[in-house]
Short mmCIF file of C-alpha atoms in Angstrom, two decimals:
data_model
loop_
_atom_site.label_atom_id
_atom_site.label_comp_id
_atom_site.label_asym_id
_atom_site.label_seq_id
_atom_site.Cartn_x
_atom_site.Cartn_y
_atom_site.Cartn_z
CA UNK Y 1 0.00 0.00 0.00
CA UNK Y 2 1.81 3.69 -0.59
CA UNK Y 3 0.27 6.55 -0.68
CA UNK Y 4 -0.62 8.85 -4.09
CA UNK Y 5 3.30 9.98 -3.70
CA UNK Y 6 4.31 6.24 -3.90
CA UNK Y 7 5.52 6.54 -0.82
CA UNK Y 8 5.36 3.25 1.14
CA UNK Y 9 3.03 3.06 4.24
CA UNK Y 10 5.18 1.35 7.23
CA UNK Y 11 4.58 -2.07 7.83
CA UNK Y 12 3.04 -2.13 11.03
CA UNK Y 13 0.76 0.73 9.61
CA UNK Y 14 0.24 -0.98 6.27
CA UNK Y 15 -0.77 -4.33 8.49
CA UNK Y 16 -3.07 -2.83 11.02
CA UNK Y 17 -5.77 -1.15 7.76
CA UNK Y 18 -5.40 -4.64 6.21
CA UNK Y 19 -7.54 -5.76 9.66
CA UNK Y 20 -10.34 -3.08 8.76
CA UNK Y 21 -10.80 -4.25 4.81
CA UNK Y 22 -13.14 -1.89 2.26
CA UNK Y 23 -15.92 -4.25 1.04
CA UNK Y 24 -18.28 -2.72 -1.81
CA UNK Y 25 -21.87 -4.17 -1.49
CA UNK Y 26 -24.28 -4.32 -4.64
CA UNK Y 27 -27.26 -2.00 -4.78
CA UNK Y 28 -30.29 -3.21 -2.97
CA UNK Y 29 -33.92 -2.43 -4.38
CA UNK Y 30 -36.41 -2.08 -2.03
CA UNK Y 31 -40.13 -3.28 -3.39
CA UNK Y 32 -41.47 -0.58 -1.42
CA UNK Y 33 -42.34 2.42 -3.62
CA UNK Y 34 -43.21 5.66 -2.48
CA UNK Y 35 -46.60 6.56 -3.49
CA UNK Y 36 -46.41 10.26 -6.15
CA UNK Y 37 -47.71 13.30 -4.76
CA UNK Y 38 -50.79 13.60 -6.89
CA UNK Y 39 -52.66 16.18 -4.56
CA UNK Y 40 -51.94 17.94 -1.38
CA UNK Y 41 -51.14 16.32 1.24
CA UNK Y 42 -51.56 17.29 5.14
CA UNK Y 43 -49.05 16.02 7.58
CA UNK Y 44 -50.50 15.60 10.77
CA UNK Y 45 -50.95 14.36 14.45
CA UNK Y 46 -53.95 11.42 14.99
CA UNK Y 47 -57.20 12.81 14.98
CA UNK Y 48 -59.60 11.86 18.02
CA UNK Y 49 -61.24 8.58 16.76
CA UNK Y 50 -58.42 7.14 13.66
CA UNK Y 51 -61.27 5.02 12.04
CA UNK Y 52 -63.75 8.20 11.68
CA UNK Y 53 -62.75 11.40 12.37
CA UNK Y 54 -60.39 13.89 9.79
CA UNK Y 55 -59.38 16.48 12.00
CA UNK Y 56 -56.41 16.52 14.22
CA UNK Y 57 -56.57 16.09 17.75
CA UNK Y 58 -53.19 18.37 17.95
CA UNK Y 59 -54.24 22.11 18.02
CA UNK Y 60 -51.69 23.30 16.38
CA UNK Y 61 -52.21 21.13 12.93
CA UNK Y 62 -55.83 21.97 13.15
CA UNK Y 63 -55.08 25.39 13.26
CA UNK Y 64 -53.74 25.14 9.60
CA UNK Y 65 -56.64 22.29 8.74
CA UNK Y 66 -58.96 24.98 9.43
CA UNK Y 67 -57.02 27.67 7.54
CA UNK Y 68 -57.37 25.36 4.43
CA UNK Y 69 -60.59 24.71 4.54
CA UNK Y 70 -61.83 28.44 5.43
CA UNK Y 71 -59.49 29.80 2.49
CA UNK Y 72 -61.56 27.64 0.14
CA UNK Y 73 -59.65 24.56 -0.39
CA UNK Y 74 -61.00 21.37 -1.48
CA UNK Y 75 -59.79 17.89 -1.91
CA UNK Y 76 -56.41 17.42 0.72
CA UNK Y 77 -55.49 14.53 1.53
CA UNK Y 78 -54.04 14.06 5.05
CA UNK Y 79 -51.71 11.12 6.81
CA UNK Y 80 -50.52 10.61 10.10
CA UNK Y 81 -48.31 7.93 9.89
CA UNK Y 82 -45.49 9.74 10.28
CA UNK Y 83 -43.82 10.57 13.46
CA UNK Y 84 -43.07 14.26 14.09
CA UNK Y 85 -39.09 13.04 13.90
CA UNK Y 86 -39.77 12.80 10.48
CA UNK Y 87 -41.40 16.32 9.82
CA UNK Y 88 -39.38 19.02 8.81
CA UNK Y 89 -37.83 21.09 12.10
CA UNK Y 90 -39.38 17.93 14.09
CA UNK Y 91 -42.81 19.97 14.25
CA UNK Y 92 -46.35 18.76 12.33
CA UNK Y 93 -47.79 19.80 10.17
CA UNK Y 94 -46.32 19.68 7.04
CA UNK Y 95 -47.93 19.84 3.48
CA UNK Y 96 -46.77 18.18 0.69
CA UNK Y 97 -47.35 19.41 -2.44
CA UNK Y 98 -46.57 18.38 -6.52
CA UNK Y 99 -44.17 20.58 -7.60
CA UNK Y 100 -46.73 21.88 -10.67
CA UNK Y 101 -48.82 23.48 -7.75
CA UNK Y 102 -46.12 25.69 -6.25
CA UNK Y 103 -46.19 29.34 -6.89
CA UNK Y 104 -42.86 30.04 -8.60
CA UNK Y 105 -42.81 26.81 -10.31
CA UNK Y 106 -41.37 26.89 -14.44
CA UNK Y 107 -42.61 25.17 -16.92
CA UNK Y 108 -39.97 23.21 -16.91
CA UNK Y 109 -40.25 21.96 -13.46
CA UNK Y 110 -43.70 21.19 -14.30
CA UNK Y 111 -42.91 19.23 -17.43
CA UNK Y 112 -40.20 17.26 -14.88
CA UNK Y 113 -42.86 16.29 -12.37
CA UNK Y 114 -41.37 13.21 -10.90
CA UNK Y 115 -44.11 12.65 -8.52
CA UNK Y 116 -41.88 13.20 -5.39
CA UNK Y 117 -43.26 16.50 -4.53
CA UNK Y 118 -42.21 19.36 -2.29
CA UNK Y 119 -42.43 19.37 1.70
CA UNK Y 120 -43.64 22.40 3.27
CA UNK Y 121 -43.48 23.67 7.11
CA UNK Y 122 -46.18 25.56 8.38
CA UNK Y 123 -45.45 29.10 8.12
CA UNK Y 124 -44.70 28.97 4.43
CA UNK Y 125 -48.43 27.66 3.77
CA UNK Y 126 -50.09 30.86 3.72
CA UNK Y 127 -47.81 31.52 0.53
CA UNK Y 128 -48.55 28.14 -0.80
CA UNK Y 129 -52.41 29.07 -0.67
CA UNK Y 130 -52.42 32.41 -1.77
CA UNK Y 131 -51.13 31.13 -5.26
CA UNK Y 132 -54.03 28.39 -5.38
CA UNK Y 133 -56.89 30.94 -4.20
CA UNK Y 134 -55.30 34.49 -5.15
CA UNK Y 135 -53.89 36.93 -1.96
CA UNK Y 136 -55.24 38.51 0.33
CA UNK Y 137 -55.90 42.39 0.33
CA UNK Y 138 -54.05 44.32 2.95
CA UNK Y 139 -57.02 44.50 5.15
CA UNK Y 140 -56.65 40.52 5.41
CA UNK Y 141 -60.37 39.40 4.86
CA UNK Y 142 -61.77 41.92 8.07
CA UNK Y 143 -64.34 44.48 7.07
CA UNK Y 144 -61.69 47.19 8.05
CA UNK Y 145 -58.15 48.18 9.67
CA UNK Y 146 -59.65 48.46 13.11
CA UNK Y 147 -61.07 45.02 12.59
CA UNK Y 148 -57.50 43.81 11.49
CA UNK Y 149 -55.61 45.02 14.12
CA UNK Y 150 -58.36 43.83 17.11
CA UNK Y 151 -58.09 40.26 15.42
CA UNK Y 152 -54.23 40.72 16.60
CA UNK Y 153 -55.30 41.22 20.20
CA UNK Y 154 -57.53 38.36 19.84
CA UNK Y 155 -54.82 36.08 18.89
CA UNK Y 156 -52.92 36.87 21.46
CA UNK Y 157 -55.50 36.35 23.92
CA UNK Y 158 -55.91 32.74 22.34
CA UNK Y 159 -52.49 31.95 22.19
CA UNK Y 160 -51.76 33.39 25.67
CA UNK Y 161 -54.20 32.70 28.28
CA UNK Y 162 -56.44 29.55 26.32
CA UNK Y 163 -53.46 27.83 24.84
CA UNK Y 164 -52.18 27.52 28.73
CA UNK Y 165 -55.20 26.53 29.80
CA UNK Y 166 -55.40 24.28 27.43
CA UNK Y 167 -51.78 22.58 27.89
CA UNK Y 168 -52.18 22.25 31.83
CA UNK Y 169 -55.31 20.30 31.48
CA UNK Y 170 -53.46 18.59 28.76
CA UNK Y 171 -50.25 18.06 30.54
CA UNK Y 172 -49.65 14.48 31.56
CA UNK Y 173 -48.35 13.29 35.06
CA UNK Y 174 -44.13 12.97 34.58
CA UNK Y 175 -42.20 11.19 37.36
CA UNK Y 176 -38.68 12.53 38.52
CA UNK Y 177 -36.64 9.35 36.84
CA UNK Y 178 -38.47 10.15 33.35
CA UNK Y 179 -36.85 13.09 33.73
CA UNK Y 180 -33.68 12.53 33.54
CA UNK Y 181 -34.15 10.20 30.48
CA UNK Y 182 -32.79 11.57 27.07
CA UNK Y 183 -35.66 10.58 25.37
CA UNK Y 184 -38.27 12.69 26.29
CA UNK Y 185 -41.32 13.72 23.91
CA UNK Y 186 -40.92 17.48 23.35
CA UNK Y 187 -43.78 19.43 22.69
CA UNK Y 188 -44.71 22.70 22.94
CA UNK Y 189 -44.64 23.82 27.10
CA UNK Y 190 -46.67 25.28 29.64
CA UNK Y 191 -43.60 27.86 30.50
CA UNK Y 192 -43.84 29.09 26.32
CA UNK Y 193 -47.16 30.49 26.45
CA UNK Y 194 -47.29 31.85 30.37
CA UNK Y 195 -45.98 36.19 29.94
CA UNK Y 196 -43.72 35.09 33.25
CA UNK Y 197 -41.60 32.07 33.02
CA UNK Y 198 -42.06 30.02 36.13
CA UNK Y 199 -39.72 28.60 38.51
CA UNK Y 200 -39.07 25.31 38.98
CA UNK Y 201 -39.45 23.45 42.31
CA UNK Y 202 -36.11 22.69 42.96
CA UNK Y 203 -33.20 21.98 41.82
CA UNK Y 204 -31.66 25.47 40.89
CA UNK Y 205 -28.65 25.04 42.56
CA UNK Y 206 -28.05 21.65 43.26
CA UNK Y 207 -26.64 18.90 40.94
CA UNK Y 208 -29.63 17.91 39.90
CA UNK Y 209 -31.83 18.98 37.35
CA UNK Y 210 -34.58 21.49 37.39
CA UNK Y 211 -37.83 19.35 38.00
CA UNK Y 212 -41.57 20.65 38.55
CA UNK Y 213 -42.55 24.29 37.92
CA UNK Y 214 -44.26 26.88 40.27
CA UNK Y 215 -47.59 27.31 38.41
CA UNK Y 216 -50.24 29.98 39.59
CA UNK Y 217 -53.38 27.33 38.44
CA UNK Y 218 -55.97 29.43 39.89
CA UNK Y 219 -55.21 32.78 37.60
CA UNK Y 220 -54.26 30.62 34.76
CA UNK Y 221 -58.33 29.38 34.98
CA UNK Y 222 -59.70 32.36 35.92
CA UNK Y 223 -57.74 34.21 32.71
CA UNK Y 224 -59.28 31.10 30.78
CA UNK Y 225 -62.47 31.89 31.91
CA UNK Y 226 -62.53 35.86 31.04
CA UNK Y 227 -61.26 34.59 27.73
CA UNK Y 228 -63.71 32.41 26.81
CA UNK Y 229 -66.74 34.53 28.23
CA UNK Y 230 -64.96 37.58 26.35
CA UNK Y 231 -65.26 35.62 22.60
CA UNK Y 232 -68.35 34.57 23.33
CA UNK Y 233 -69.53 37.84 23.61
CA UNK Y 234 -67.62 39.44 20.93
CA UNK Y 235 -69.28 36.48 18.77
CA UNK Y 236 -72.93 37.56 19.46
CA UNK Y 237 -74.90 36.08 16.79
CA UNK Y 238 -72.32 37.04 14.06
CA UNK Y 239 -71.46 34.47 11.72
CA UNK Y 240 -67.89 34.93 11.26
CA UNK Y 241 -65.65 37.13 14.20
CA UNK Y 242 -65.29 40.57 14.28
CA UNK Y 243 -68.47 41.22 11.80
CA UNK Y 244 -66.39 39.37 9.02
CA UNK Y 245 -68.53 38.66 5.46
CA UNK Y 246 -66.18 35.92 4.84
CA UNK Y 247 -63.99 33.64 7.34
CA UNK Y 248 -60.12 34.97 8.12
CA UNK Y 249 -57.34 33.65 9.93
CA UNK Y 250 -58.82 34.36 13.28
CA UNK Y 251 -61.82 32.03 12.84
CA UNK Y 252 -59.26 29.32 11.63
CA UNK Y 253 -57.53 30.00 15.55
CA UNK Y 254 -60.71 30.28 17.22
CA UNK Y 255 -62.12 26.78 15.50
CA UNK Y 256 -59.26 24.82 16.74
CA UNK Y 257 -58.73 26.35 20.24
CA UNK Y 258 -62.86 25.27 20.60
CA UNK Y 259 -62.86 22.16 19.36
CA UNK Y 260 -60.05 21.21 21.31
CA UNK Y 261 -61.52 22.36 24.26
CA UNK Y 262 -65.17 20.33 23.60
CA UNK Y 263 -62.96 17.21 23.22
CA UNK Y 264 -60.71 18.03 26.44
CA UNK Y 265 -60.90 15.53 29.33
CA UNK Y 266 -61.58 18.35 31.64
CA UNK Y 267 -64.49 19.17 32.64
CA UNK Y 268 -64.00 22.54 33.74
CA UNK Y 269 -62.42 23.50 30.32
CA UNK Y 270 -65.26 22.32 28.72
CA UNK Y 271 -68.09 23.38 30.70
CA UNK Y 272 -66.71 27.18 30.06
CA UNK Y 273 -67.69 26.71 26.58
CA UNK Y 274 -70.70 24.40 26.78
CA UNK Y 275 -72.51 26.97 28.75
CA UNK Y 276 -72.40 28.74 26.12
CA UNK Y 277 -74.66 28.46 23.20
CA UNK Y 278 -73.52 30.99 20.47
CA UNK Y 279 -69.98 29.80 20.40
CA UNK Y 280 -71.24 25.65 20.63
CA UNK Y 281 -73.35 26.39 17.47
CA UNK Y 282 -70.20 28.22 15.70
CA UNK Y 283 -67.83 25.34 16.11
CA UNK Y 284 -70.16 22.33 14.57
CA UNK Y 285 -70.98 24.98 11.72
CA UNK Y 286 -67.49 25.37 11.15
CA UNK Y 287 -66.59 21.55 12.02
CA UNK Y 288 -69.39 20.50 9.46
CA UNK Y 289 -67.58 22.52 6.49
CA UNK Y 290 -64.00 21.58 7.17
CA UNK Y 291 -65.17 17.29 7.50
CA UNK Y 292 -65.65 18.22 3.22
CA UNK Y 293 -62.52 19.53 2.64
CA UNK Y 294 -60.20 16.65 3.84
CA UNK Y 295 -59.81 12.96 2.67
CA UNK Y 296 -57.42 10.15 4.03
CA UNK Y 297 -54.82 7.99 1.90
CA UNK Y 298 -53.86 5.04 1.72
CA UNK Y 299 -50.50 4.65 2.61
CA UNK Y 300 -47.85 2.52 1.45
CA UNK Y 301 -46.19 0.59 4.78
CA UNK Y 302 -42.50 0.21 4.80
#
């Protein structure tokens, strides 16, 4: 063996790679086949019920089922068969697309279509939809600028004070040991959406890990309950929020914050919006027209 100088390698050298030889393998086919991207496709978490239900029992991927559907949308498929290690940035949903139906696509990519698509994250589907369904204007869909800038506040509110709520009665039970495991589902936390970070228990100066956090339940439920007595009345018999002739972004939010909520475990979280009839009558109205919008498909196990 000698090097591309010709310089000899020593012997001892030249005897010690001889132990770790290069074997070249031949190509092996798989008879698994990736299905083509024919038509949209919507990554997502498991719905409620697998066997019936479309709609994801993750808020955050219904948040973007319902912006499909209320955009106009028709015919996507969705799957959740793949874990969220597979998504891109390890966070559902994705959509995958055929290449023909992105908005800068050539003519030349669409005469190449190969069938293997283009993955999108989340915040590049607004773009993605605008060049199906045409832009938005600058007022966003709201009957005027004051409208538009209240639906900001609103979010907020819904991605502030609900979205806690919502994770704490969410949260499961952890032990200590799991803790200290490296493998460890990460979602998004309680200590994300709260304006304070809390503290944890213990742990802050010791060798151990932080563990537990100080959480103020009591004004995380009451600011849950303002919240949802607040949209309710802002609601009123309107058919879309904020005295919209059309559904925006902010009834997309509001849909999947609700629904989660009338599927929650917790009582208490629920009974704040049972009780109240204007916004239980806005959700199935809303639930009814995204069902049409979204189909599952048939996978192709590996």
């Amino acid at each position: 063996m000698s090097t591309a100088l010709g310089i000899s390698l020593p012997p001892p050298l030249r005897h010690f790679f001889s132990l770790f030889p290069l074997h070249v393998h031949p190509e092996t086919h798989s008879p698994d086949k990736a299905q083509p991207v024919t038509t949209p496709t919507l990554w997502i978490h498991v719905p409620w019920s697998p066997d019936a239900d479309v709609l994801s029992s993750d808020v955050e991927c219904l948040k973007w089922q319902a912006y499909l559907a209320l955009r106009g949308l028709t015919d996507i498929a969705i799957r959740w068969d793949i874990a969220v290690d597979g998504a891109l940035d390890a966070r559902l949903p994705n959509l995958h697309v055929p290449l023909k139906t992105l908005p800068d696509a050539s003519e030349r990519v669409k005469a190449e279509e190969d069938g293997a698509g283009e993955l999108l994250p989340a915040h590049l589907i607004p773009e993605w939809v605008d060049g199906q369904v045409g832009a938005l204007d600058e007022l966003e869909g709201y009957v005027d600028a004051a409208a538009r800038d209240e639906s900001r506040a609103w979010v907020a509110l819904l991605e502030g004070n609900v979205h806690a709520a919502l994770v704490l009665a969410q949260t499961p039970s952890v032990s200590f040991i799991s803790r200290l495991s490296p493998y460890q589902h990460k979602s998004r936390q309680l200590d994300a959406v709260l304006p304070h970070p809390p503290a944890p228990l213990f742990g802050i100066s010791s060798l151990l890990p932080p563990y537990g956090t100080h959480v103020n339940t009591e004004a995380i439920e009451h600011q849950y309950r303002d919240a949802i007595a607040s949209l309710s009345e802002r609601l009123g018999t309107d058919k879309w929020f904020l005295g919209s002739s059309a559904p925006t972004a902010l009834d997309a939010l509001v849909f999947a914050y609700l629904h989660c909520i009338l599927h929650a475990k917790d009582h208490t979280l629920r009974f704040e919006v049972t009780r109240r009839v204007n916004l239980v009558a806005w959700e199935r109205r809303v639930q009814s027209q995204l069902r049409g919008t979204f189909r599952t498909i048939h996978t192709v196990s590996s």
